[in-house]
Coordinates of C-alpha atoms (C1' of nucleotides) in Angstrom, one line a residue:
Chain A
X1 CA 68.0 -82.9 6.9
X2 CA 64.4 -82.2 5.4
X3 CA 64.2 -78.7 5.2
X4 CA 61.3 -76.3 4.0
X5 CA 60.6 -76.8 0.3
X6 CA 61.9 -73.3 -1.7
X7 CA 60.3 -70.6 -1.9
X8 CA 58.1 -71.7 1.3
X9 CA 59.4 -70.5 5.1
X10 CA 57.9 -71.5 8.8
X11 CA 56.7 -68.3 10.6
X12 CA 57.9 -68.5 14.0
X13 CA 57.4 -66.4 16.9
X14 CA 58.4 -63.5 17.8
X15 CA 57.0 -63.1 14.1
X16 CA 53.7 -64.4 14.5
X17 CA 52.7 -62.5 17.6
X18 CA 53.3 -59.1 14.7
X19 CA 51.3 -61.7 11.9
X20 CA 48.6 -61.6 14.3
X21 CA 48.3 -58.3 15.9
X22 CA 48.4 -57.6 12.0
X23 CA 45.4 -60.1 11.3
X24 CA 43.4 -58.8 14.3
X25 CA 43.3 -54.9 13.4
X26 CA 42.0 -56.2 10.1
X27 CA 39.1 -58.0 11.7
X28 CA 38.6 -54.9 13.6
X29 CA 38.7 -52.8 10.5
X30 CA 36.8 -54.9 8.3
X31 CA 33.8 -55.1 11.0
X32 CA 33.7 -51.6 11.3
X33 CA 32.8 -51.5 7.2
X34 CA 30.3 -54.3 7.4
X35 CA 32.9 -56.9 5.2
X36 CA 32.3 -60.4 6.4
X37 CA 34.8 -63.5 6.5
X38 CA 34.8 -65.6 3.6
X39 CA 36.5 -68.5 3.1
X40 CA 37.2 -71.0 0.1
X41 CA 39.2 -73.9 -0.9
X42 CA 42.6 -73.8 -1.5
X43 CA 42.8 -75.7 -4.3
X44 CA 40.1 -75.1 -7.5
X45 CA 39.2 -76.4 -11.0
X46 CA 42.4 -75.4 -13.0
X47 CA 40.0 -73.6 -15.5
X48 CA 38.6 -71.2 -12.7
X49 CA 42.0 -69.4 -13.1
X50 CA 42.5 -70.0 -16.5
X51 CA 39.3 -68.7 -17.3
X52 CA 39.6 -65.7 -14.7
X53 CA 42.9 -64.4 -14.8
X54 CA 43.7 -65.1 -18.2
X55 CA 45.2 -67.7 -19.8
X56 CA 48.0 -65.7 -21.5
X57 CA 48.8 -64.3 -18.1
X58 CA 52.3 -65.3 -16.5
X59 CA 50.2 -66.4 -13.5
X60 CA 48.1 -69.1 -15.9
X61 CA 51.1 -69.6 -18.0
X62 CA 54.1 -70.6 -16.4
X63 CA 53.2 -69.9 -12.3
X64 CA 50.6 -72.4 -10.9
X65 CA 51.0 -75.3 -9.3
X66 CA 48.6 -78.2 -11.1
X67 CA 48.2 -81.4 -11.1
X68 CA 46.3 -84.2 -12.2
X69 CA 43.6 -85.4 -9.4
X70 CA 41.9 -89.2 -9.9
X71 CA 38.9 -87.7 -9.8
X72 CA 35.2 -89.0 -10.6
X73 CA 33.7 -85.5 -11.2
X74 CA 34.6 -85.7 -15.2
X75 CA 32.8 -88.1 -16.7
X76 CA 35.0 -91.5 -16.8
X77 CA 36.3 -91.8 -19.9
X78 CA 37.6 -95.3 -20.5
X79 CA 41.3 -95.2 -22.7
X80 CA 42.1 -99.0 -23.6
X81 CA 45.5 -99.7 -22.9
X82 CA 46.7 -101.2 -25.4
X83 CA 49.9 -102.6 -24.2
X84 CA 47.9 -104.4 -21.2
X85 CA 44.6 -105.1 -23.3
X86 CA 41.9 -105.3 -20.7
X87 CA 42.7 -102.2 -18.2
X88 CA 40.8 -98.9 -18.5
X89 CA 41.9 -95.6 -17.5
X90 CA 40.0 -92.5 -16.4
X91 CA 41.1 -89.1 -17.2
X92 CA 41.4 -86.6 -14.2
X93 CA 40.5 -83.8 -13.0
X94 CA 42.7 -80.7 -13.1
X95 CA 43.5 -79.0 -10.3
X96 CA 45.5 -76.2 -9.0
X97 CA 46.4 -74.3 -5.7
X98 CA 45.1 -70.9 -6.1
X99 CA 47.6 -68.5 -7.1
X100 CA 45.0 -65.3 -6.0
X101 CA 41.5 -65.6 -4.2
X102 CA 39.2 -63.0 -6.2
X103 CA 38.2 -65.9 -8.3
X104 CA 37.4 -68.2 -5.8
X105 CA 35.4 -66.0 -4.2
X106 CA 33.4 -64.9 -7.3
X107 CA 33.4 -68.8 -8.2
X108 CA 31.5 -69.2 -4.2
X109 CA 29.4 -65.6 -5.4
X110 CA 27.8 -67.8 -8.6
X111 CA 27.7 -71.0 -7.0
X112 CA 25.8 -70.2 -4.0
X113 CA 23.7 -67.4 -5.7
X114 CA 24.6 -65.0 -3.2
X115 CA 23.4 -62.1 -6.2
X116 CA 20.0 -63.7 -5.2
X117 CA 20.4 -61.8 -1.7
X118 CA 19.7 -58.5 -3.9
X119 CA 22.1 -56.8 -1.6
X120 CA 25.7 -55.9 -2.5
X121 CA 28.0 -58.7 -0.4
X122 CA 30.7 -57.3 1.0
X123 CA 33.1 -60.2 1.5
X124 CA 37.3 -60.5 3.0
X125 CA 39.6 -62.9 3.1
X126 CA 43.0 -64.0 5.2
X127 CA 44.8 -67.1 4.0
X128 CA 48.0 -68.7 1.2
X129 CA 48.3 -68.2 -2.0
X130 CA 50.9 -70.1 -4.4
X131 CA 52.5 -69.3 -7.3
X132 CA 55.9 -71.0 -8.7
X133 CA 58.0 -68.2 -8.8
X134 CA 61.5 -68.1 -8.2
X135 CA 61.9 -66.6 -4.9
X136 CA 63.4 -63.2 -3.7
X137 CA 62.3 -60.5 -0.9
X138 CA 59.1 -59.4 -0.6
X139 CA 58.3 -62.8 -2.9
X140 CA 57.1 -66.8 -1.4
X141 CA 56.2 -69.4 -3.6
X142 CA 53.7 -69.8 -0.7
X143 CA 52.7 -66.1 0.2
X144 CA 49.6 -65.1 2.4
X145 CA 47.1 -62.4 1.2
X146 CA 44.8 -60.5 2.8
X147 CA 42.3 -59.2 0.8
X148 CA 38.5 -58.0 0.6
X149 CA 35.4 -57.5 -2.2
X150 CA 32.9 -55.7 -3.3
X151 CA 30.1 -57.2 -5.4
X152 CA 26.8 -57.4 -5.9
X153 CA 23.9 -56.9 -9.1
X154 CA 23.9 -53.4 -10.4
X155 CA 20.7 -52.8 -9.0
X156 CA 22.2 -53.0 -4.9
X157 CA 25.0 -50.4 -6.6
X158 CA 27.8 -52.7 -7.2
X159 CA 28.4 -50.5 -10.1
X160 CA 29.0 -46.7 -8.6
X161 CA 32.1 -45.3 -7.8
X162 CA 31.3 -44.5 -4.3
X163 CA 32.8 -48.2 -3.5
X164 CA 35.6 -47.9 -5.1
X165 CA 36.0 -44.5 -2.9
X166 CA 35.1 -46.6 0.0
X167 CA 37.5 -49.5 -0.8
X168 CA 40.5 -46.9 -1.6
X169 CA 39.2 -44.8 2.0
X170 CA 39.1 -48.5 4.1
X171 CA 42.8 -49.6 2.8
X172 CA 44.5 -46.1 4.1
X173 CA 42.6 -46.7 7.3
X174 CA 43.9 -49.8 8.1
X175 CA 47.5 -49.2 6.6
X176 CA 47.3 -46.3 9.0
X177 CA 46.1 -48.3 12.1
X178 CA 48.0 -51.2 11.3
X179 CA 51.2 -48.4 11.7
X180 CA 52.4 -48.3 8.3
X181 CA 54.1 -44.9 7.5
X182 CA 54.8 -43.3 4.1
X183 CA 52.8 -45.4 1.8
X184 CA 51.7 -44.2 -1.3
X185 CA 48.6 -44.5 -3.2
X186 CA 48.6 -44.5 -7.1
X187 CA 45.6 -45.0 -9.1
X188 CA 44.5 -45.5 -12.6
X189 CA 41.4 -46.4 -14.9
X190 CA 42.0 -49.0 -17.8
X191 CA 38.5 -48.5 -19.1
X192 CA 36.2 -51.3 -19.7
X193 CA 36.2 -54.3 -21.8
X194 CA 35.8 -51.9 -25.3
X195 CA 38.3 -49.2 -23.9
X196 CA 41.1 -51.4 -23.1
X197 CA 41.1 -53.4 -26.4
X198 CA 40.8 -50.5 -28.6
X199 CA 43.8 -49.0 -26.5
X200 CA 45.4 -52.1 -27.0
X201 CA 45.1 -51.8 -30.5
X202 CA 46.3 -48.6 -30.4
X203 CA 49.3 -49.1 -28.8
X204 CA 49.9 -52.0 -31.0
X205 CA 50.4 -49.3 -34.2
X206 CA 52.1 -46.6 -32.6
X207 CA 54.7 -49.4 -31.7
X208 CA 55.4 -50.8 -34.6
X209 CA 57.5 -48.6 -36.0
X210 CA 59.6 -47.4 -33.0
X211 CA 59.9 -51.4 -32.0
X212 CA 63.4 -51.7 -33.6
X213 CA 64.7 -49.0 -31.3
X214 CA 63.3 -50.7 -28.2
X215 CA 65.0 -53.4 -25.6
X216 CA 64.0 -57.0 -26.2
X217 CA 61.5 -57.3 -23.5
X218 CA 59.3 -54.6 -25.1
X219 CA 59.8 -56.0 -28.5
X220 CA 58.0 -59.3 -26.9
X221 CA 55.4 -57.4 -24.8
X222 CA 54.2 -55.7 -28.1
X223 CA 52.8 -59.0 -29.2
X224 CA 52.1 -60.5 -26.1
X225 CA 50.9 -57.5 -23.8
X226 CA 51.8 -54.3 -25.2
X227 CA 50.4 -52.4 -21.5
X228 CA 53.3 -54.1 -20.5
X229 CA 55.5 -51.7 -22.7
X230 CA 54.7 -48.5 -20.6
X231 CA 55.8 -50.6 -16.9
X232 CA 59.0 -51.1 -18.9
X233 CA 62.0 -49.4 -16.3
X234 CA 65.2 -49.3 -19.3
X235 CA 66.1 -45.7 -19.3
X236 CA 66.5 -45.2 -23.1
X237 CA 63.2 -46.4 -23.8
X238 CA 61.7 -43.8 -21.6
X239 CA 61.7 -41.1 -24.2
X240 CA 59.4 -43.6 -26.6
X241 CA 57.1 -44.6 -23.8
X242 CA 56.5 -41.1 -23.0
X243 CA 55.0 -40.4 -26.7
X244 CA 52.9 -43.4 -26.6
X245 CA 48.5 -42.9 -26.8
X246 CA 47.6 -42.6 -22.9
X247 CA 44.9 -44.7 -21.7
X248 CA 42.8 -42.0 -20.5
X249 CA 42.6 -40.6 -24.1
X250 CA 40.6 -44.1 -24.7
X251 CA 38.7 -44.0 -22.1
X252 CA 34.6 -44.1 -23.1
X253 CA 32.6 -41.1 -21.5
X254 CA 30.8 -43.4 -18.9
X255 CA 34.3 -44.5 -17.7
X256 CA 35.6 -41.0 -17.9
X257 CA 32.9 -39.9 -15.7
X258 CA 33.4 -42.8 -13.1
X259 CA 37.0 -42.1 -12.4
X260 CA 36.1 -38.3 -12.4
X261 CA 34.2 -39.3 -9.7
X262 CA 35.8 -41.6 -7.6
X263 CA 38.8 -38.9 -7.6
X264 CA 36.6 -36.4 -6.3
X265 CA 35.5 -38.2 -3.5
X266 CA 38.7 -39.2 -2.1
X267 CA 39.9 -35.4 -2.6
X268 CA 36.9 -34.5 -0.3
X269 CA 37.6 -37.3 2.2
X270 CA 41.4 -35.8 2.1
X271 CA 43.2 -39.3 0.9
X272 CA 46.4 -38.1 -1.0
X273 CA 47.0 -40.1 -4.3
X274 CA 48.4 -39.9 -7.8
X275 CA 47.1 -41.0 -11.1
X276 CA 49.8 -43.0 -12.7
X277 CA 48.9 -44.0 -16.4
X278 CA 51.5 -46.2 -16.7
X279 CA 50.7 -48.7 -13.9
X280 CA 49.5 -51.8 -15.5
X281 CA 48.1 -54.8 -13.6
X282 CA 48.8 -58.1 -14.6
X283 CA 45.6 -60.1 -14.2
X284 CA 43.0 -59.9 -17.1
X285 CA 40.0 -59.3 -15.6
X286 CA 40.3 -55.6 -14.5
X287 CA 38.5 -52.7 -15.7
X288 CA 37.7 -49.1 -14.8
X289 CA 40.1 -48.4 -11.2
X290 CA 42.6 -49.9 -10.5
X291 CA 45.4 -49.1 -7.9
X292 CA 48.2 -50.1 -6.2
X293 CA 49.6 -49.6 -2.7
X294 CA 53.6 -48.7 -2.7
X295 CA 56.3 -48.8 0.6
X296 CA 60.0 -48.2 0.4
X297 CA 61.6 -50.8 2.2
X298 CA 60.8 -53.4 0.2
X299 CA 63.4 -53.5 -2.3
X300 CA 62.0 -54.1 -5.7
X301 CA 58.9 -55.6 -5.0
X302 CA 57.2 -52.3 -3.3
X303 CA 54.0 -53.2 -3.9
X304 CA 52.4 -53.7 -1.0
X305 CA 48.7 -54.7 -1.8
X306 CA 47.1 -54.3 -5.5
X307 CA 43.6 -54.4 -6.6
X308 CA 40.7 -53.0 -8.9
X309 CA 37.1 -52.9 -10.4
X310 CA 36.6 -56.2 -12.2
X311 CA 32.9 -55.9 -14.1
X312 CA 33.0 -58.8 -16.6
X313 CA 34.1 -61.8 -14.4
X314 CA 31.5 -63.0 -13.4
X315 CA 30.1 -63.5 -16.5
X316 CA 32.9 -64.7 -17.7
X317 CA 32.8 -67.5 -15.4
X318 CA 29.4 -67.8 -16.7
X319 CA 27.6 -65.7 -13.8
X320 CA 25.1 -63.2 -13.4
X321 CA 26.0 -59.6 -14.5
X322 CA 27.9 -59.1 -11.2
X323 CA 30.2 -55.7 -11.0
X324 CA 32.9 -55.7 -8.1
X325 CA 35.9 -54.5 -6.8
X326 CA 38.8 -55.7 -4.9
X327 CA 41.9 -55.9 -3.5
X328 CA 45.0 -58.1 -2.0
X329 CA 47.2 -57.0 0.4
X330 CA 50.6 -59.1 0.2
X331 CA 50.8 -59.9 4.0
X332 CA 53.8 -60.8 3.7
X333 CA 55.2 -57.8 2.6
X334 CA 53.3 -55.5 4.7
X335 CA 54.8 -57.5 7.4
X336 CA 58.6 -56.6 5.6
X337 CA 57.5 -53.1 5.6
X338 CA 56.6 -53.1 9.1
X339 CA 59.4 -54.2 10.5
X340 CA 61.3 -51.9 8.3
X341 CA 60.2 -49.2 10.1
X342 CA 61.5 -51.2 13.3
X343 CA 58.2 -52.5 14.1
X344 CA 58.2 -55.2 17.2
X345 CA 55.8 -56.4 19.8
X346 CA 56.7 -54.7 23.1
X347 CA 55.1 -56.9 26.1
X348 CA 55.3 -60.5 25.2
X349 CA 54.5 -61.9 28.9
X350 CA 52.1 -60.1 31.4
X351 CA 53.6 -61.9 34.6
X352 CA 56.7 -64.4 35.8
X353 CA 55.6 -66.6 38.3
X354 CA 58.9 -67.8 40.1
X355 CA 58.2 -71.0 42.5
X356 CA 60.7 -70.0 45.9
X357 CA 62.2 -73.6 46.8
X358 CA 60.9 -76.8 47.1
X359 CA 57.4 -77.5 47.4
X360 CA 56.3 -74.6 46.0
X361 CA 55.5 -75.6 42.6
X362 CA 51.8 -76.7 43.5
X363 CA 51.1 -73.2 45.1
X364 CA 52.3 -71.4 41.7
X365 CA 50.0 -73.3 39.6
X366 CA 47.7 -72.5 41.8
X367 CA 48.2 -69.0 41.8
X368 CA 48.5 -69.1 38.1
X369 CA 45.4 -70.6 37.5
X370 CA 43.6 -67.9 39.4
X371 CA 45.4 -65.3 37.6
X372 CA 44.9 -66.9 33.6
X373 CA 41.7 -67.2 34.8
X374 CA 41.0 -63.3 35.4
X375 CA 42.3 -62.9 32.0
X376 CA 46.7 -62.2 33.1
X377 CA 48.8 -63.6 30.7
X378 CA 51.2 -66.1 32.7
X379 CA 54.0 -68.0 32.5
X380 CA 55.8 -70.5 35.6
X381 CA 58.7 -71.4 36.1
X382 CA 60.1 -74.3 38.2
X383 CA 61.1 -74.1 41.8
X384 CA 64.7 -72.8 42.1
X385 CA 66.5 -71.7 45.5
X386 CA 68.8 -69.0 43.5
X387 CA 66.3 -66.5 43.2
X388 CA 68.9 -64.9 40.7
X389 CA 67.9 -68.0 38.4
X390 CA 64.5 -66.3 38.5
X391 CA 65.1 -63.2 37.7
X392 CA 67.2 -63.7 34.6
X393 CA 64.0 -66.2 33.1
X394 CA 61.4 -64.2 33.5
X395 CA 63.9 -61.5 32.2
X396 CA 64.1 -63.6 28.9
X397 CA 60.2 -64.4 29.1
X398 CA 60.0 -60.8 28.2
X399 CA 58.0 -60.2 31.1
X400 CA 56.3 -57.6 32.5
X401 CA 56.1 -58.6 36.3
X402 CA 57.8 -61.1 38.3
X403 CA 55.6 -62.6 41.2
X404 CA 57.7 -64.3 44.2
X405 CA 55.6 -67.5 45.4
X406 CA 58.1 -68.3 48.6
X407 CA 56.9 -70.4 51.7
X408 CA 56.2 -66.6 53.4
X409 CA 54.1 -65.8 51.0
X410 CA 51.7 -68.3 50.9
X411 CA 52.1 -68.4 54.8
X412 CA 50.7 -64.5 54.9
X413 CA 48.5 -64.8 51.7
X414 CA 50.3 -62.0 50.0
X415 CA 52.6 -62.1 47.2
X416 CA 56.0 -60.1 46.9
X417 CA 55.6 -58.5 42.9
X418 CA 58.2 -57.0 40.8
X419 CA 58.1 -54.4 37.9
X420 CA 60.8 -55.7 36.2
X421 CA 61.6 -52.6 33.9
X422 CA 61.0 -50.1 36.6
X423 CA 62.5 -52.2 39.5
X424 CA 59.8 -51.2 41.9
X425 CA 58.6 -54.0 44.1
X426 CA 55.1 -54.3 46.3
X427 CA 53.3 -56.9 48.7
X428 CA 50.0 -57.0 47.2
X429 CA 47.0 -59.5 48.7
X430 CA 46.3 -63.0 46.6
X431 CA 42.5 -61.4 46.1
X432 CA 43.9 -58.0 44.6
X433 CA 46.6 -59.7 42.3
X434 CA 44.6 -60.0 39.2
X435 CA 43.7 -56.8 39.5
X436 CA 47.0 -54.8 40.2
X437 CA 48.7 -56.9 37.5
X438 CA 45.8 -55.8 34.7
X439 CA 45.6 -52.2 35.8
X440 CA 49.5 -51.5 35.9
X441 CA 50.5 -49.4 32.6
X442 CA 53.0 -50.8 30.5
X443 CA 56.4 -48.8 30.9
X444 CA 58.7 -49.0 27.8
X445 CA 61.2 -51.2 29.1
X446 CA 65.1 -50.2 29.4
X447 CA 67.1 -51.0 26.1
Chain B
rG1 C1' 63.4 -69.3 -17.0
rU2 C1' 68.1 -65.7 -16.8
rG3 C1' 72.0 -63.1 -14.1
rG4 C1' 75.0 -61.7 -9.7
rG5 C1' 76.3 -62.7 -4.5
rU6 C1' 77.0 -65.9 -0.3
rG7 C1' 77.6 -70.9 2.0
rU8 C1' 82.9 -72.1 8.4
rA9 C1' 79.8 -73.4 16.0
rG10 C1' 72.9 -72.1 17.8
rU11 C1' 73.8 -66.6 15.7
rU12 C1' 77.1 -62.9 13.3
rC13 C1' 81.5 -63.5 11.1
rA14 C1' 87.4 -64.0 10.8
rG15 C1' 90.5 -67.5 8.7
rU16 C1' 94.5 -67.3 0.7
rG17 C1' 98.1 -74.4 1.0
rG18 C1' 100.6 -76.4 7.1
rU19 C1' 97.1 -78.1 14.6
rA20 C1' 89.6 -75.0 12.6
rG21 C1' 89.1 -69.6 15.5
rA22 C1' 86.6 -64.9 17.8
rA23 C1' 82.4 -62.4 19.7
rC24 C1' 77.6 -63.1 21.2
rU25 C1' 74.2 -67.1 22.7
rC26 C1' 73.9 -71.5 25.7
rC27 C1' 75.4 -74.5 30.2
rG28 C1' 77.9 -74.6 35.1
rG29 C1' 80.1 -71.9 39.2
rA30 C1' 81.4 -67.3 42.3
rC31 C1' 75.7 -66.6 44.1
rU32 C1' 69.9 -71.3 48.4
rG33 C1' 65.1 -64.5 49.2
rU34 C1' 66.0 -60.0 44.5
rG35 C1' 67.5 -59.4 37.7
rG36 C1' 70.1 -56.6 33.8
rC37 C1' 76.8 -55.9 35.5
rU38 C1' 81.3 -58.5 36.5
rC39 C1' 84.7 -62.6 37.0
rC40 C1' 86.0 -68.0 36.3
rG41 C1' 85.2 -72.5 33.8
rG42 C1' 82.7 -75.5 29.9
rC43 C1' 79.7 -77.5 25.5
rU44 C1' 79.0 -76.8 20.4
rG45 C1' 81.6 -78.0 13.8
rU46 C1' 80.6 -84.2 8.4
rC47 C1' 84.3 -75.9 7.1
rG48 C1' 77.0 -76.9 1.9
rA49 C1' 77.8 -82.0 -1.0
rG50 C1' 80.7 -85.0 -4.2
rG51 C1' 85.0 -85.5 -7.1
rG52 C1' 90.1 -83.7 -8.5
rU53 C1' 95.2 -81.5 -7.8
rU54 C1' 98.9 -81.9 -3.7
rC55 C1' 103.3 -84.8 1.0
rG56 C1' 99.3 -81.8 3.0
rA57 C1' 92.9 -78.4 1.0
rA58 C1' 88.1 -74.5 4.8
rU59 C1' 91.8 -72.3 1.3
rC60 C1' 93.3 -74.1 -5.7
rC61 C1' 90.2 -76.7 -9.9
rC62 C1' 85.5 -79.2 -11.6
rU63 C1' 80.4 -80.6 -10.9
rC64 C1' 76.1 -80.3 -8.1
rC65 C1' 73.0 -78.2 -4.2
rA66 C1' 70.9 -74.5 -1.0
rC67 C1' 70.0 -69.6 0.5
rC68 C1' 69.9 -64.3 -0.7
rC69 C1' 69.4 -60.3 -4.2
rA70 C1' 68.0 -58.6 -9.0
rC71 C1' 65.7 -59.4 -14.0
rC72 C1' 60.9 -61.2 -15.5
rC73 C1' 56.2 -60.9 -13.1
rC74 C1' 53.2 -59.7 -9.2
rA75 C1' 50.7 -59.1 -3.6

RNA sequence: GUGGGUGUAGUUCAGUGGUAGAACUCCGGACUGUGGCUCCGGCUGUCGAGGGUUCGAAUCCCUCCACCCACCCCA
């Protein structure tokens, strides 16, 4: 049997009604903070992410999925064949599915000259990301992200804290509205370009002589990444960590002051939050804020959305000067997290329609019509004499109402209705169906 | 890439060398104008795959595969 490849799963419903009531509050919410829908390829230029994220990243290194396209947009370069003598060859282009979305977008920023607007664009996203990990909860080799930026020329403000405030202020909105509970906020500042190297530099010496007494990991993430050192969770090299330079001892004053004040503002707004110095982020291109979003209930990956100031990247990718500020929300997980709490979709079905005996089917369609019509979700079922038969389908519809379409009833133009979790029943008139259905309150339903 | 766990019916699982099972689900009936309950009957399996040991393997051995969890890393 084919099955889905690893680390990729089908979403199925009852899921997907909870992926999209998820996806709709943050349309809601993104509306209500002037962010606008952007969307880009799925697949890029390999070198975008290379170039973006880093290519001593784990992402770049060992986690995307590339391959060679036969592509004309690198100039054709001919490679005799030797072996066959006259037949030519043309190098590809690399490509790869995008393992995050900030770059793409930024890529889109450049490209279309959106900086050109002189107005900071404030642009979200909803779609899948890929990344060839080995699978495990909370983790897809095909994951969706939900996620928003940011960014703009200095001069329309892309640069003041007040949007990374704003960003930080939006996220426990919708985590609130959306119905997560208990999520925590923890925030840090890795300085600029010229703080975090010299940091990095720092942490390199005051390593080097405690390496010996470290685990093997850190001994690596020395040379390769020594942030990495202080995310390391071995108990006995807790003590060491603890001793090690702190970031915020590096940071320059103008970066000092910009944390300072996006702190302040979300104490005034009244968002609770703690500054951890030894979160580290594993993409490149951050500087200044960054933060992370954490939920129990989802084992060891508790991270439930990440993000942070990226001020170089643009330029990097050989943009304008273009400061922003971002974030991606693992949709995935917050779905996990969700349902954790015990999180489902109450009313699947507004109304049953059950056709009474024979002959009745073209009357419920009929009636159904006129009802989806007026906007009341609807389901039929096929004529049955055991109105029993009925009952227990629209029972496993997860319906709301049951409406009895028998010859007396079409006879006397009224229809019998059913609340099916309070058992109270009513004739109501064809023209005031819509109506009665639409306006009825939802009772919890028995257990 | 590394480690651990688990693979038996649609689902959750029991079954330690001797006829493959239970519960739930599903289908039919009691029951052709009022559901959730009850009762009766029924369907469903290459026991993850391949090989080996044995008179005999779901069970013991080997190899492989898949899924889950954790490391790593990140959303």
């Amino acid at each position: 049997m084919l099955k889905a490849v690893r680390g990729t799963r089908d979403l199925l419903p009852p899921d997907t009604d909870l992926w999209n009531r998820v996806e709709a509050k943050v349309r809601d919410v993104m509306e209500r903070y002037n962010f606008h829908e952007i969307r880009t390829p799925i697949f890029e230029d390999t070198q975008l992410f290379s170039r973006s994220v880093g290519e001593e990243t784990d992402i770049v290194s060992k986690e995307m999925f590339t391959w060679e396209d036969r592509s004309r947009a690198i100039p054709a370069v001919p490679v005799l064949e030797v072996a066959s003598g006259t037949r030519g060859r043309f190098s590809g282009q690399s490509l790869t599915l995008r393992p995050e979305n900030t770059a793409g977008v930024v890529r889109a920023y450049i490209e279309h000259r959106l900086g050109d607007k002189g107005t900071l664009q404030k642009l979200y996203y909803i779609g899948p990301q890929f990344r060839r990990e080995r699978p495990q909860k909370g983790r897809y080799r095909q994951f969706y992200q939900i996620g928003a930026e940011i960014i703009g020329p200095p001069s329309a403000g892309s640069e003041s804290p007040i949007h990374d405030a704003e960003i930080l202020e939006m996220l426990a909105t919708l985590l609130d509205e959306v119905g997560l509970r208990d999520w925590q906020l923890q925030l840090n500042s890795v300085g600029g370009a010229d703080d975090r190297a010299r940091y990095n530099q720092a942490l390199r010496e005051a390593l080097k002589p405690l390496l010996h007494q470290m685990c093997a990991d850190c001994q690596r993430r020395a040379e390769t990444n020594p942030l990495r050192v202080l995310d390391c969770k071995v108990p006995k090299d807790q003590p060491i960590i603890e001793k090690l330079p702190k970031v915020s001892e590096y940071l320059g004053e103008a970066s000092r002051e910009h944390f300072a004040a996006v702190g302040a503002m979300l104490d005034t707004v009244g968002i609770p939050y703690t500054i951890n110095e030894r979160m580290v982020r594993g993409l490149d291109y951050y500087t200044r804020t960054t933060f992370e979003f954490t939920h129990g209930g989802l084992g060891a990956q508790s991270a439930v959305l990440g993000g942070g100031r990226y001020d170089g990247l643009s330029e990097s990718l050989e943009g304008p000067k273009a400061p922003g500020i971002g974030f991606a929300i693992g949709e995935d997980r917050l779905i996990l997290a969700l349902q954790s709490q015990g999180e489902t979709i109450v009313e699947k079905l507004r109304a049953y329609i059950a056709p009474l005996g024979s002959g009745m089917n073209p009357h419920a369609l009929k009636l159904a019509r006129e009802l989806r019509r007026e906007g009341v979700s609807v389901d039929i079922g096929d004529e049955v004499f055991r109105l029993k038969r009925s009952f227990e389908l629209a029972e496993k519809a997860g319906a709301r109402f049951i409406v009895i379409v028998g010859e007396n009833e079409v006879a006397a133009g009224q229809f019998a209705v059913k609340n099916l979790a309070t058992a109270e029943q009513v004739q109501v008139q064809r023209a005031e169906l819509a109506a009665y259905l639409k306006d009825s309150n939802p009772q919890p339903r028995k257990s």
